[in-house]
Short mmCIF file of C-alpha atoms in Angstrom, two decimals:
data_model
loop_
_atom_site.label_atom_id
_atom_site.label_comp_id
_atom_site.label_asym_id
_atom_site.label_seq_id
_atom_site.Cartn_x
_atom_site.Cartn_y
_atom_site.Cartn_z
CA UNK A 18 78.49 350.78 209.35
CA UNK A 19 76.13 351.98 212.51
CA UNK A 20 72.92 351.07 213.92
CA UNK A 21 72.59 354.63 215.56
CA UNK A 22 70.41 356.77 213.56
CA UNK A 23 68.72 360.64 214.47
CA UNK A 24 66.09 360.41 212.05
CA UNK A 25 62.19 358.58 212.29
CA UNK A 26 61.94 357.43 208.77
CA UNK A 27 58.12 355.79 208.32
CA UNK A 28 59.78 353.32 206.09
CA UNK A 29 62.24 352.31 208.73
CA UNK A 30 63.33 350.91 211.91
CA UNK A 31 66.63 350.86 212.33
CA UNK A 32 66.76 354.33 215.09
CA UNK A 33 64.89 351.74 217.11
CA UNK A 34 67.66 349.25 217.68
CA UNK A 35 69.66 349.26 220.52
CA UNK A 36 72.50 347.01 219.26
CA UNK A 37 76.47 348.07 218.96
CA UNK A 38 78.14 349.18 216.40
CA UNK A 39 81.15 346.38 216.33
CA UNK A 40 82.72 347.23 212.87
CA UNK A 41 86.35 350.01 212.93
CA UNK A 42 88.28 350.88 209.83
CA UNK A 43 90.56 348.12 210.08
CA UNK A 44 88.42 345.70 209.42
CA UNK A 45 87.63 347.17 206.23
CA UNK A 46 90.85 345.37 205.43
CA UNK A 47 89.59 342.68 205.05
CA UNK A 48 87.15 343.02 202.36
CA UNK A 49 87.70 341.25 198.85
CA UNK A 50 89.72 343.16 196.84
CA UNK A 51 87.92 343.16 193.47
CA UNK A 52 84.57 344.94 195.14
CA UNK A 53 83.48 347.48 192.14
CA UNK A 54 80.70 349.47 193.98
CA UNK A 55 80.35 350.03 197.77
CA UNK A 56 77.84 351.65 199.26
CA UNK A 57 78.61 352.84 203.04
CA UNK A 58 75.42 353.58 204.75
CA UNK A 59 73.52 352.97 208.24
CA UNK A 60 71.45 354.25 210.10
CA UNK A 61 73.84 357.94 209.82
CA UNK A 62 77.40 357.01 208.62
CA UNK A 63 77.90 360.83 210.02
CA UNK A 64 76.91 360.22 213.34
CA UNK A 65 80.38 358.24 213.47
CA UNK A 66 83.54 360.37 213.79
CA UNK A 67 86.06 357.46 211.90
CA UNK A 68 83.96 357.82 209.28
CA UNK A 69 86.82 359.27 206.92
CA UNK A 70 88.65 356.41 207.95
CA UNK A 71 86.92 353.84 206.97
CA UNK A 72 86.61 355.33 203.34
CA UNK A 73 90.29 355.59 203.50
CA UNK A 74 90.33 351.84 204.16
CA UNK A 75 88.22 350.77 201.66
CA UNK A 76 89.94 352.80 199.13
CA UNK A 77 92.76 351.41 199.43
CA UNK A 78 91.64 347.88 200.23
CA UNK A 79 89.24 348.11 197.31
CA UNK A 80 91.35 350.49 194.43
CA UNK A 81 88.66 350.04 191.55
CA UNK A 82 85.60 350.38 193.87
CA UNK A 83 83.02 353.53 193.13
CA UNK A 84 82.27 354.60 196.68
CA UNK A 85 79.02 356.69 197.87
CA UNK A 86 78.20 357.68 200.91
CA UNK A 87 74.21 357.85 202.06
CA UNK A 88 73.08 360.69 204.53
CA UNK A 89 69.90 361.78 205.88
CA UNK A 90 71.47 365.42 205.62
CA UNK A 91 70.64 365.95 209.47
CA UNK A 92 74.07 367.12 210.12
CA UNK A 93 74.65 369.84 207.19
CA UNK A 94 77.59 371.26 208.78
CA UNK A 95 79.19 368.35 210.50
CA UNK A 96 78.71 366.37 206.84
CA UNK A 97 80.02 368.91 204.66
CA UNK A 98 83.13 369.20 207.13
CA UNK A 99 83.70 365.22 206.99
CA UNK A 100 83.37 365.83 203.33
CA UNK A 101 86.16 368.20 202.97
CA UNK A 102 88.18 365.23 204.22
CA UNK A 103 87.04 362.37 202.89
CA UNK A 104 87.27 363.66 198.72
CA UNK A 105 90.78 365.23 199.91
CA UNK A 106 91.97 361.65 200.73
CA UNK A 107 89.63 360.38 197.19
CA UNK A 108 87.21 363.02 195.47
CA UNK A 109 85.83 360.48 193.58
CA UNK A 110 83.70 359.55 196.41
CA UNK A 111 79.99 360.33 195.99
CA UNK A 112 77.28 361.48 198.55
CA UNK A 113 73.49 360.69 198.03
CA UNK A 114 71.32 363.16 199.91
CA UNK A 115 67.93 361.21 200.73
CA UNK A 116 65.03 363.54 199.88
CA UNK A 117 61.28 361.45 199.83
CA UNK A 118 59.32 364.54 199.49
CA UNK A 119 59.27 368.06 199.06
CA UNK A 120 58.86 370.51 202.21
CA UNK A 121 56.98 369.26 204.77
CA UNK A 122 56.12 365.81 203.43
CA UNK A 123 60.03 365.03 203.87
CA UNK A 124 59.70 366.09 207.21
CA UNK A 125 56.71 363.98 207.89
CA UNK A 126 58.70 360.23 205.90
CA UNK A 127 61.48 361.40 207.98
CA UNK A 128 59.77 361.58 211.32
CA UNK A 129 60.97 364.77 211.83
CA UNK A 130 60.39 368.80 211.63
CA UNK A 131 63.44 370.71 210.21
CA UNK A 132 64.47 367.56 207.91
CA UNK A 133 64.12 369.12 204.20
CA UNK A 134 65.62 372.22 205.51
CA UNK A 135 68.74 370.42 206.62
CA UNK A 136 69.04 368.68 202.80
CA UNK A 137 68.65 371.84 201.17
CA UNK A 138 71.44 373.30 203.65
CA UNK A 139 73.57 370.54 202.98
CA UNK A 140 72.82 370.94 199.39
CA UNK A 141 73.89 374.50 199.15
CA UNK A 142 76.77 373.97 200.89
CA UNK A 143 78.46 371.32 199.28
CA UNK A 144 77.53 372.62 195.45
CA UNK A 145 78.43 375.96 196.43
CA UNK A 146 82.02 374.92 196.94
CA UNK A 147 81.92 372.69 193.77
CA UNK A 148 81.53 369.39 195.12
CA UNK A 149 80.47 367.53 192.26
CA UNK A 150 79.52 364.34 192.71
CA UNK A 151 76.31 364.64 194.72
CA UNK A 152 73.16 363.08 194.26
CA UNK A 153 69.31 362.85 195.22
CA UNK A 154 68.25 358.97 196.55
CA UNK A 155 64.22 359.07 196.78
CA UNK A 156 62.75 355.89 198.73
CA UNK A 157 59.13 355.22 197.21
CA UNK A 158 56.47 354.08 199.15
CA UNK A 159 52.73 354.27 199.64
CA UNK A 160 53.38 357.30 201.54
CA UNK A 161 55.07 359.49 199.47
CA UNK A 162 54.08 358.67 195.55
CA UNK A 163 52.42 361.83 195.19
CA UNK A 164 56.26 363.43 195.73
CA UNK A 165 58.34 361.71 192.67
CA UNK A 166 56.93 364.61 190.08
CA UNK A 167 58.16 367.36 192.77
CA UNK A 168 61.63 365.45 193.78
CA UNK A 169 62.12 364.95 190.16
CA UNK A 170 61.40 368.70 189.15
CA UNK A 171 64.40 369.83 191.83
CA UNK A 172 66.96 367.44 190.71
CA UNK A 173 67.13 368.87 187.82
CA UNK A 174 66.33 372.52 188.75
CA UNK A 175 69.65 371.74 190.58
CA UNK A 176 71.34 369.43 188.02
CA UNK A 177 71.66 366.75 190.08
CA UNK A 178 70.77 363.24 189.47
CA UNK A 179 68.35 361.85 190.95
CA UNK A 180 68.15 357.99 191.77
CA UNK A 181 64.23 356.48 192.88
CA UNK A 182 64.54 353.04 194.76
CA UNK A 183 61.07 351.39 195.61
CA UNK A 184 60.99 350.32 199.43
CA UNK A 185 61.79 347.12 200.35
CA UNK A 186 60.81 344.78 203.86
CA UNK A 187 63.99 344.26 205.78
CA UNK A 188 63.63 342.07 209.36
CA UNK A 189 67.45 341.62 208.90
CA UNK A 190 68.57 345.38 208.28
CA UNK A 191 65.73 348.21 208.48
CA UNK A 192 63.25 346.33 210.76
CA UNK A 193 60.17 346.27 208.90
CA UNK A 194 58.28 343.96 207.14
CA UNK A 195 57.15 343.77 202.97
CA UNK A 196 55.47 346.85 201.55
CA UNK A 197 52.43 345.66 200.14
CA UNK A 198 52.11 346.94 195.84
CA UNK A 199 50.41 350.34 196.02
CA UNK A 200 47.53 351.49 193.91
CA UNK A 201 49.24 353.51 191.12
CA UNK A 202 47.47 357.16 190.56
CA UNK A 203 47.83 358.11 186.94
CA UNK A 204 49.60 361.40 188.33
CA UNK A 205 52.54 359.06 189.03
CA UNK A 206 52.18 357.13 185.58
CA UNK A 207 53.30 360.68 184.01
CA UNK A 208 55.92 361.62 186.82
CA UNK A 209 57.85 358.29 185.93
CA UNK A 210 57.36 358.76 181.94
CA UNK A 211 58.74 362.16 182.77
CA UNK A 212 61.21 361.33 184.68
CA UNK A 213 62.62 358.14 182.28
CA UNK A 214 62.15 360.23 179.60
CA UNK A 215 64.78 362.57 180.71
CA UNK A 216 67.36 359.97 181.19
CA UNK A 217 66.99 358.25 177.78
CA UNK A 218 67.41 361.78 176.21
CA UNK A 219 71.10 361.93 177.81
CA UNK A 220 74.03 361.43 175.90
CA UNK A 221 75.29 359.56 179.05
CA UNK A 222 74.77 355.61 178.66
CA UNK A 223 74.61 355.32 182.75
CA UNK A 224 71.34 357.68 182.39
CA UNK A 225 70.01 355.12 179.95
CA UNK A 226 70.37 352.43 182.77
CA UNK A 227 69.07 354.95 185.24
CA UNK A 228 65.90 354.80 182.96
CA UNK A 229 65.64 350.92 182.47
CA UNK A 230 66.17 350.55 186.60
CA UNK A 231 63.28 353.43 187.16
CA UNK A 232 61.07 351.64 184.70
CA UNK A 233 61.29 348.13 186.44
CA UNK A 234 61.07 350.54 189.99
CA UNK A 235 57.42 351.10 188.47
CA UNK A 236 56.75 347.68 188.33
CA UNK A 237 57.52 346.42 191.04
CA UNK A 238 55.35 349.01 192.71
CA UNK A 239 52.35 348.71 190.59
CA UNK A 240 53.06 344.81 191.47
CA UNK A 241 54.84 343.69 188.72
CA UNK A 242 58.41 342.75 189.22
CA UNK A 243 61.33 342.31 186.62
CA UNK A 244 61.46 338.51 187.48
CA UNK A 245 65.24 337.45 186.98
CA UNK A 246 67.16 334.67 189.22
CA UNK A 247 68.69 336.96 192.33
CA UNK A 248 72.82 336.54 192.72
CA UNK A 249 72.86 338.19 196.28
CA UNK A 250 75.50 335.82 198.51
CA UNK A 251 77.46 335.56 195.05
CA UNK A 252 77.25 338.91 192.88
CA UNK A 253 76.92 341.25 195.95
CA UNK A 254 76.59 340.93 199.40
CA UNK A 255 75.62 343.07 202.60
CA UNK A 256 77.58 343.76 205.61
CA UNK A 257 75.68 344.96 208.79
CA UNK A 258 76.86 347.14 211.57
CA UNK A 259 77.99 344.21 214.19
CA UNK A 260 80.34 342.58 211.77
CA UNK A 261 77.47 340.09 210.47
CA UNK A 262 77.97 339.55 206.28
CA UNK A 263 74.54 338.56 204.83
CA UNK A 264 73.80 337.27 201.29
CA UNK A 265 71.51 340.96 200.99
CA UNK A 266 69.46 343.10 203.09
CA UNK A 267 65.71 342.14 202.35
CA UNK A 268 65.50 338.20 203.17
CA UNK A 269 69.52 337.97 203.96
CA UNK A 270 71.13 334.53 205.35
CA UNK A 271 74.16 334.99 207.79
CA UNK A 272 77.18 333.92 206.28
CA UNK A 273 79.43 334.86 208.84
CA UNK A 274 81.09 338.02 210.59
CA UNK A 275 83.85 340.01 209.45
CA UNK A 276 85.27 340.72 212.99
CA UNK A 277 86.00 337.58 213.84
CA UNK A 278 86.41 335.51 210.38
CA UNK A 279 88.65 336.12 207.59
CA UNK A 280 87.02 336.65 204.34
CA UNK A 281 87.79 333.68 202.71
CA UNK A 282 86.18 331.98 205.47
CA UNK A 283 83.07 333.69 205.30
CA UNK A 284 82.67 333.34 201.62
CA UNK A 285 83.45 329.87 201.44
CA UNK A 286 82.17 328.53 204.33
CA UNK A 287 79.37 325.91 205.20
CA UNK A 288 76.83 329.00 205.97
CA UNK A 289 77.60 330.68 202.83
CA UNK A 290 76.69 327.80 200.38
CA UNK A 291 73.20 327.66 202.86
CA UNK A 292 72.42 330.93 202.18
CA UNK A 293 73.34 330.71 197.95
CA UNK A 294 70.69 327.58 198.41
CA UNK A 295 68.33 329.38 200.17
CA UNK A 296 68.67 332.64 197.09
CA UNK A 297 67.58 329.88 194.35
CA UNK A 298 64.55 329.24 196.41
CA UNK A 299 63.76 332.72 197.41
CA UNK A 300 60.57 333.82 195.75
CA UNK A 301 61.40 337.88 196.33
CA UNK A 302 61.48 339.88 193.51
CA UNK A 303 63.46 342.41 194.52
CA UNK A 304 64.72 345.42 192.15
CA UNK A 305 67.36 347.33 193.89
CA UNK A 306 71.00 348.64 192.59
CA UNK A 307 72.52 345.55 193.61
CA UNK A 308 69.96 343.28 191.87
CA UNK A 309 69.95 345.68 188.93
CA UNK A 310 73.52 345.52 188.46
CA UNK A 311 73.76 341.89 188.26
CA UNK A 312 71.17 341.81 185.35
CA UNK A 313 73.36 344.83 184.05
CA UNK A 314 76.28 342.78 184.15
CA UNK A 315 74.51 338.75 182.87
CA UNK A 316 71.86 340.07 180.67
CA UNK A 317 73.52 342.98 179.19
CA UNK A 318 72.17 342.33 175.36
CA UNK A 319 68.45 342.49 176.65
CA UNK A 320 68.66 345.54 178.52
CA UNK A 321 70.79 347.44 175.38
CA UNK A 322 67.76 346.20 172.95
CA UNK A 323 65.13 347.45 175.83
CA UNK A 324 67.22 351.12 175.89
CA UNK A 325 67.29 351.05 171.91
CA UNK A 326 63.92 350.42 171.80
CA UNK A 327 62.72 353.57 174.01
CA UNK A 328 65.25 355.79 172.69
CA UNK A 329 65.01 355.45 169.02
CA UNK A 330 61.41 354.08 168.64
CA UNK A 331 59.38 354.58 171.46
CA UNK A 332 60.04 358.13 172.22
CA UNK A 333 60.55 357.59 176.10
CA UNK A 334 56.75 356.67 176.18
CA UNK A 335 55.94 354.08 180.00
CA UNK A 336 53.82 351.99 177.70
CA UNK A 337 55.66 349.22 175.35
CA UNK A 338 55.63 348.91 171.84
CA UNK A 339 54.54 345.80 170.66
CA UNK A 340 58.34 344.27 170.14
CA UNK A 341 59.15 345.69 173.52
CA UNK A 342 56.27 344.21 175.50
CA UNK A 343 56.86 340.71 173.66
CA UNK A 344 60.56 341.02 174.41
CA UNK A 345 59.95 341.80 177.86
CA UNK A 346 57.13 338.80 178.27
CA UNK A 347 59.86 336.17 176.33
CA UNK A 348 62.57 337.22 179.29
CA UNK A 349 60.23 336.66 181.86
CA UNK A 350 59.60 333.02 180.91
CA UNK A 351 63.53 332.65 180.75
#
């Protein structure tokens, strides 16, 4: 929803743009109504004041959409305050609190001094007047692997679940190019066994996908993706701060712009079916919540035998068993 960012994240360049912010709360009106996840982010969705209102708008635009909100936690006070607000109006929005390190390696991934302290504020704040539905997002890259073990270890000093997303190149969103696969240290081999293990011992079926997505997270950084056929332009789709709507974030083709176009327009337009065309070709293997909730959604049967497989036989061990490993080869021939 805004360009304008106030942090210096190594893993992105979107506080280097110096385009407009063209999308208001009205025109969140004319989003489909049968979205089931939204994800309102930036650059800082804080840093603009109609913030609440465009929550409002989807909300009621989108009735059976799960909303979160993503922050930098720069703004403890000013966020917390919008927060009051915006749960008021629908508390079962969510906040996810980026944190890529612990101390002052946040600080450095951020680009800036002062940065963890302002998540643990905001942290503090918001669970010390019982706001429940916050969360840790932790952005992996070659510069921070070394952090998952200590990220992990506070999410769940502090209850709170924590979600690990690989980065991924974005000319059309972030402003960087493709992160090459990094080396993986045996330290991190553990931290993610640790880490997946926890989920699959949850009595909560969304931890068990939480533990299938950071498993395939591993992959793709040790250079070996989950290969499935993408849906972005027709499962999920990303809108972008001027009004542009994009078939995703990483290699995204324009499919129109939601200022000037009604929806049905957009997603049946001439451009759209380019940029579907353009998705069957794309040789990206991307593995991020939108990608993972398509193969939630169309391949449903593997991923429960993959989760029965770890939890009842495997013991939550990051190397296969033999059924596992063959099941997992067989899907990616299909």
């Amino acid at each position: 929803m805004t360009y304008r960012c106030n942090a210096h994240c190594v893993m992105c360049n979107i506080w280097k743009s110096r385009e407009k912010d063209a999308l208001r709360p009205e025109h969140m009106r004319k989003l489909p109504r049968e979205l089931k996840t939204v994800n309102i982010s930036g650059g800082e969705p804080f840093l603009r004041a109609d913030l609440p209102e465009f929550v409002h708008e989807v909300g009621q635009r989108c009735p059976g959409a799960r909303i979160t909100i993503s922050t930098n936690a720069y703004l403890p006070d000013r966020i917390a305050a919008a927060m009051e607000r915006i749960i008021e109006d629908d508390p079962s929005v969510r906040l996810a609190v980026s944190l890529d390190g612990m101390g002052e390696a946040h600080d450095r991934i951020r680009g800036d001094d002062g940065a963890f302290k302002s998540a643990l504020a905001l942290i503090d704040t918001l669970t010390g007047k019982g706001f429940r539905r916050l969360r840790l997002g932790m952005t992996l890259s070659e510069s921070n692997l070394e952090q998952l073990a200590g990220v992990a270890a506070f999410g769940a000093e502090k209850g709170l679940e924590l979600g690990v997303v690989a980065a991924h190149g974005s000319q059309t969103h972030l402003g960087v190019g493709p992160f090459p696969a990094a080396g993986m240290p045996p330290h991190l081999r553990a931290a993610f066994r640790k880490l997946i293990g926890r989920s699959l011992r949850s009595w909560q079926p969304k931890q068990w996908l939480r533990a299938h997505f950071a498993y395939n997270t591993y992959r793709l950084l040790a250079g070996r993706p989950w290969r499935s056929r993408c849906r972005a332009g027709q499962d999920f789709f990303f809108l972008q701060a001027d009004g542009s709507v994009y078939s995703c974030s990483v290699h995204g083709q324009h499919m129109g712009n939601i200022v000037t176009q009604e929806w049905d327009e957009i997603w049946q337009g001439r451009p759209a079916d380019d940029a579907r065309d353009f998705v069957r070709r794309c040789p990206e293997n991307c593995w991020m919540i939108c990608t993972a909730r398509s193969v939630y959604r169309r391949r449903a049967p593997r991923v429960i035998l993959w989760i029965m497989l770890r939890k009842l036989l495997a013991h939550a061990h990051m190397v296969p068993l033999r059924r596992a490993r063959k099941w997992a080869i067989e899907d990616t021939a299909r």
